[in-house]
Every structure is written in C-alpha cells, then in structure tokens.
C-alpha cells in the first residue's frame, strides 16, 4: 500500500528550531504521522511547552534544548536522543537566522559569521553527528530547510542568501557520499512564510504588498503549508529521492522577467 509509506510509526525525528514557526509545524506534521518528535531550540522552557502541547494531543514527543551553533549542545542533543530513544531516523536542520539587512560591502564580519555558524555550519556538524547512527541502523532521512533565497539573490541579505545556497550544496554532497548507506538528504526551499523571522519583511503592509506581488498565489504561506513536504521527505514515500531541493513558494520563483500588465 502506498499510503503506508507515509507512516512514521517507530521513527525518531530531531527537529531543530522547533519551538515555533516552520519547525514547530513540521514537528507536528511528523508527529501526526506517528513519529516520536524531539522538539529542540535554544530555550528549554519553550520546547517543553511544545512537547507538552503535542503530548496532550496524543502524539509522542520529547524536548531537548540545543543552540545549534554550540558544539557541546549539539553533542548533548544527539547523545540524549540515543540514550533515551535508541536511534535517530530523521534529522530536520531547520534553525535559521538573518541578523543583517544591508549591502554586502558593509556586512559586519561578526554577523556574517553568526549567519554561517547557525544556518550552515551547524547543519553540517549535526548531520555528521547523526550519520554514524543512521549508517549503522540501515538508513535515515536528513532534511535541510534552505530557502528560495538560496536560489536567487536579494539586494540586502547576502549572508543569508550565501548560507542557504551552501546548505543546498551541503545536502547534495552528503547525498552522494551517504546514498550507499540509504541515508537520503534533501532540502526544502520555502518562499514567504508567515513567522517571526519573516516579520521584518511582511509586517509593513506597503512593503508586504511589494513582496507578494510576484507570488502567483498572491499571499504568503502559513507554516503548516510547509509540513506536508517535510512528512513526505522524512518518510518512505520519498524513498528514491535524494540530493534534491524542492521549492514551496506559491509560484514566486516563476516571477515574470517582464512585469505583468
Ligand atoms: N519564514 C520564512 O519566510 C522562511 C522562508 C524561507 C526559509 N525559512 C527558513 O525556515 C527556518 C525556520 O524559520 P522560521 O521562519 O520558522 O523562523 P522563526 O519563526 O523565527 O523560528 C525560528 C526557530 O528557530 C529557533 N532558533 C533560533 N535560533 C536558534 C539557534 N541558534 N539554535 C536553535 N534554535 C534556534 C527559535 O527558537 P528559540 O528562540 O526558542 O531558540 C525558533 O524555534 C529557517 O531556517 C529559515 O531560514 C523561513
């Protein structure tokens, strides 16, 4: 049965940056399909709350604090999951940041480094930590949350753009190295999603109108609209997919080069 391929029962999934926004929505999606979800972010209290909320709904959830840019936190996260749950089937590298808006020529070195540490370096390091477990257990699915900003330049967020492009390529390299162990690695490229992170772009009604004018569907998405794709890539329904990046952007990447009349 094809339907059964979406089943995530007995799967253990780590989702970073899952206290709110896209990460929380994807964690809930995976939990609805039967996975035990490890909700993780920088704040223990915030992830405890989300795990409690999920448990009240009858889902299997746990919560572990992890600032993804901190090496000790990453190691502890993986060790704790293995100690308590015995395996890791799914890793979603979702935590991300965009601390600098401005020209590339004026980009402060520390903010560039912060962006790289959180958006790309941590995803590579966390993947390296789960890799031996996935290899020994016969496979796994790693999903990087990139962005359409990793496929197309923007005039004022170069560090973010560069980090998100690198994330897609990290996934491609991991996929060719780890495919023989049945470890699949794919990236999701969301467009505009209504979250705290995108508030800087979408809060102001005038600028929001400008941003959304090139979205075929004429609106930003909700975090929930990213969850189905995460379930698909996490599950056996996508068992032949690896090394790819999937755009989920309401048609924004199709923005016409000649302005619409
Ligand atoms: N929103 C969009 O339009 C959009 C579009 C394309 C791609 N994305 C990508 O989607 C991902 C999620 O973004 P979002 O919009 O859902 O953001 P969000 O609503 O601001 O949520 C960010 C999440 O990451 C956590 N977090 C932040 N820094 C962290 C760190 N250093 N270590 C661990 N957790 C951290 C936050 O929780 P704590 O504060 O509790 O740590 C929170 O749970 C990001 O990678 C972003 O680049 C977003």
XYZ file of C-alpha atoms and ligand atoms in Angstrom:
309
model
C 0.000 0.000 0.000
C 1.400 3.387 -0.992
C -0.467 5.062 1.882
C 1.593 3.052 4.375
C 4.788 4.570 3.037
C 3.854 7.856 4.719
C 3.664 6.103 8.081
C 6.307 7.352 10.535
C 5.457 4.999 13.405
C 8.586 3.843 15.278
C 10.636 6.623 13.684
C 12.578 9.064 15.848
C 12.946 12.602 14.478
C 15.026 15.565 15.658
C 13.777 18.966 14.534
C 15.957 21.983 15.360
C 14.344 25.397 15.838
C 11.026 23.726 16.587
C 9.642 25.948 19.360
C 7.681 27.961 16.797
C 7.224 28.757 13.125
C 8.074 26.278 10.379
C 9.985 23.935 12.705
C 7.036 23.528 15.059
C 4.629 22.934 12.158
C 6.909 20.278 10.659
C 7.390 18.606 14.046
C 3.640 18.432 14.452
C 3.241 17.029 10.934
C 5.738 14.259 11.634
C 4.104 13.530 14.996
C 0.665 13.272 13.365
C 2.094 10.577 11.101
C 3.345 8.621 14.128
C 6.947 9.746 14.661
C 8.427 10.431 18.068
C 9.500 14.031 17.638
C 12.368 15.615 19.540
C 11.455 19.287 19.712
C 14.609 21.360 20.049
C 15.554 25.054 20.256
C 17.719 27.358 22.380
C 15.155 27.587 25.184
C 14.294 24.508 27.262
C 11.085 26.108 28.563
C 9.853 26.866 25.042
C 10.454 23.333 23.754
C 8.971 21.779 26.911
C 5.786 23.717 26.206
C 5.581 22.485 22.613
C 6.256 18.868 23.611
C 3.536 19.132 26.289
C 1.108 20.570 23.739
C 1.841 17.653 21.374
C 1.520 15.030 24.132
C -1.891 16.429 25.113
C -2.958 15.763 21.522
C -1.836 12.132 21.879
C 1.432 12.459 19.966
C 4.825 11.108 21.013
C 7.167 13.998 21.813
C 10.263 14.887 23.782
C 12.080 18.210 24.252
C 15.808 18.903 24.385
C 17.479 22.328 24.466
C 20.140 22.903 21.788
C 21.675 26.111 20.485
C 22.759 24.719 17.140
C 25.856 26.920 16.914
C 27.202 25.471 20.199
C 29.238 22.299 19.772
C 28.537 20.961 23.284
C 24.791 21.472 22.798
C 24.850 19.561 19.502
C 26.754 16.655 21.019
C 24.411 16.544 24.046
C 21.332 16.642 21.831
C 22.379 13.590 19.844
C 23.670 11.694 22.921
C 20.436 12.311 24.837
C 18.267 11.150 21.938
C 20.322 7.971 21.529
C 20.309 7.283 25.307
C 16.561 7.731 25.608
C 15.182 6.656 22.226
C 17.938 4.351 20.912
C 18.084 5.704 17.359
C 17.668 8.664 15.020
C 15.770 8.156 11.767
C 15.106 11.751 10.742
C 17.013 14.999 11.238
C 15.498 18.304 10.157
C 18.061 21.112 10.183
C 15.563 23.939 10.461
C 17.040 26.501 12.912
C 17.992 29.609 10.988
C 18.703 33.292 11.410
C 19.076 36.506 9.414
C 20.704 39.127 11.653
C 21.857 41.579 8.954
C 19.891 43.513 6.371
C 22.103 45.753 4.237
C 24.646 45.948 1.449
C 27.278 43.213 1.103
C 30.048 45.840 1.134
C 29.051 46.941 4.644
C 28.313 43.482 6.066
C 29.820 43.207 9.588
C 32.157 40.208 9.846
C 30.622 39.012 13.120
C 27.075 38.949 11.681
C 28.268 37.142 8.566
C 29.980 34.570 10.814
C 26.871 34.229 13.023
C 24.725 33.579 9.952
C 27.123 30.928 8.669
C 27.500 29.267 12.087
C 23.744 28.898 12.607
C 22.459 28.385 9.059
C 25.099 26.130 7.513
C 27.984 25.057 9.780
C 25.681 23.677 12.468
C 23.669 21.713 9.893
C 26.840 20.046 8.590
C 28.062 19.280 12.114
C 24.716 17.906 13.330
C 24.440 15.762 10.214
C 27.932 14.404 10.906
C 26.842 13.508 14.436
C 23.723 11.565 13.363
C 25.411 9.983 10.317
C 27.103 7.040 12.136
C 23.828 6.092 13.831
C 21.852 6.277 10.581
C 24.560 4.274 8.807
C 24.533 1.525 11.459
C 20.742 1.279 11.508
C 20.493 0.962 7.710
C 19.359 4.429 6.668
C 17.775 7.721 7.534
C 16.430 10.973 6.135
C 18.090 14.367 6.612
C 16.187 17.467 5.553
C 17.777 20.905 5.345
C 15.494 23.922 5.475
C 17.050 26.203 2.910
C 15.089 28.970 1.138
C 14.319 30.409 -2.266
C 16.903 32.939 -1.052
C 19.432 30.167 -1.633
C 18.424 30.020 -5.297
C 18.094 33.709 -6.097
C 19.999 36.808 -4.897
C 18.414 39.603 -2.849
C 19.841 43.095 -2.618
C 20.039 43.333 1.173
C 20.535 39.878 2.692
C 23.701 38.492 1.140
C 24.898 36.471 4.155
C 21.534 34.729 4.391
C 21.484 34.054 0.628
C 25.011 32.622 0.678
C 24.298 30.407 3.704
C 21.119 28.997 2.147
C 22.866 28.224 -1.160
C 25.626 26.450 0.783
C 23.017 24.392 2.635
C 21.607 23.054 -0.640
C 25.109 22.094 -1.809
C 25.947 20.500 1.566
C 22.879 18.306 1.098
C 23.940 17.355 -2.420
C 27.430 16.380 -1.234
C 26.070 14.419 1.713
C 23.665 12.624 -0.609
C 26.413 11.349 -2.927
C 28.594 10.265 -0.003
C 25.884 8.638 2.102
C 23.479 7.240 -0.509
C 25.140 3.825 -0.315
C 24.058 3.646 3.335
C 20.460 4.509 2.403
C 20.799 7.920 4.039
C 18.822 10.391 1.938
C 19.479 14.121 2.133
C 17.144 16.713 0.621
C 16.463 20.417 1.036
C 13.242 22.395 1.204
C 13.200 25.947 -0.176
C 10.246 27.873 1.257
C 9.119 31.211 -0.146
C 7.486 33.757 2.172
C 6.109 32.039 5.280
C 4.314 34.000 7.986
C 6.624 33.598 11.017
C 8.644 35.717 13.428
C 11.658 35.515 11.092
C 9.802 36.941 8.091
C 8.087 39.676 10.119
C 10.845 42.133 9.145
C 9.723 41.751 5.516
C 5.977 41.237 5.876
C 4.943 43.314 8.912
C 4.625 46.547 6.998
C 1.551 46.406 4.710
C 3.097 48.516 1.928
C 6.310 46.518 1.689
C 4.350 43.272 2.095
C 2.291 44.182 -0.964
C 5.505 44.704 -2.914
C 6.940 41.359 -1.814
C 3.768 39.424 -2.579
C 3.135 40.989 -5.968
C 5.303 38.332 -7.682
C 3.800 35.372 -5.813
C 1.418 33.590 -8.231
C -0.912 32.639 -5.377
C -0.871 36.249 -4.168
C -0.177 35.523 -0.499
C 2.437 34.289 1.951
C 2.112 30.737 3.271
C 1.337 29.510 6.751
C 3.963 27.344 8.499
C 1.544 24.392 8.185
C 1.845 24.561 4.407
C 5.500 23.502 4.751
C 4.725 20.450 6.908
C 3.357 18.056 4.256
C 6.576 18.260 2.274
C 8.613 17.508 5.405
C 6.456 14.434 6.114
C 6.933 13.281 2.514
C 10.722 13.714 2.557
C 11.026 12.134 6.010
C 9.010 9.069 5.036
C 9.438 6.085 2.726
C 7.018 7.809 0.320
C 10.150 9.607 -0.956
C 12.421 6.536 -0.742
C 14.021 7.203 -4.155
C 14.612 10.922 -3.607
C 17.959 12.268 -2.512
C 20.226 15.221 -3.248
C 17.383 17.392 -4.405
C 15.951 20.734 -3.337
C 12.238 21.363 -3.545
C 10.713 24.809 -3.861
C 7.475 25.527 -1.960
C 6.853 29.188 -2.686
C 3.379 29.822 -4.127
C 4.989 30.415 -7.525
C 7.397 33.191 -6.502
C 10.327 31.646 -8.407
C 8.230 31.959 -11.567
C 8.125 35.747 -11.219
C 7.993 37.010 -14.793
C 11.070 38.839 -16.083
C 8.742 41.173 -17.984
C 6.395 42.881 -15.476
C 2.752 41.752 -15.609
C 0.328 44.335 -17.041
N 9.714 32.420 7.341
C 10.095 32.415 6.078
O 9.534 33.150 5.238
C 11.182 31.488 5.626
C 11.422 31.376 4.258
C 12.419 30.531 3.807
C 13.162 29.798 4.707
N 12.932 29.923 6.046
C 13.767 29.121 6.948
O 12.946 28.334 7.762
C 13.610 28.083 9.000
C 12.661 28.381 10.146
O 12.334 29.759 10.096
P 11.002 30.385 10.710
O 10.545 31.385 9.747
O 10.094 29.316 11.178
O 11.621 31.166 11.956
P 11.011 31.527 13.409
O 9.539 31.509 13.414
O 11.734 32.754 13.814
O 11.511 30.291 14.288
C 12.880 30.049 14.431
C 13.055 28.859 15.343
O 14.450 28.578 15.480
C 14.820 28.633 16.860
N 16.185 29.116 16.888
C 16.649 30.337 16.545
N 17.979 30.368 16.671
C 18.374 29.136 17.069
C 19.622 28.542 17.358
N 20.760 29.236 17.267
N 19.637 27.260 17.755
C 18.497 26.541 17.856
N 17.284 27.047 17.605
C 17.231 28.340 17.212
C 13.765 29.501 17.533
O 13.506 29.130 18.877
P 14.228 29.699 20.198
O 14.082 31.182 20.161
O 13.453 29.024 21.288
O 15.646 29.215 20.098
C 12.523 29.087 16.730
O 12.009 27.867 17.202
C 14.874 28.933 8.980
O 15.971 28.146 8.609
C 14.588 29.967 7.908
O 15.754 30.454 7.314
C 11.958 30.747 6.515
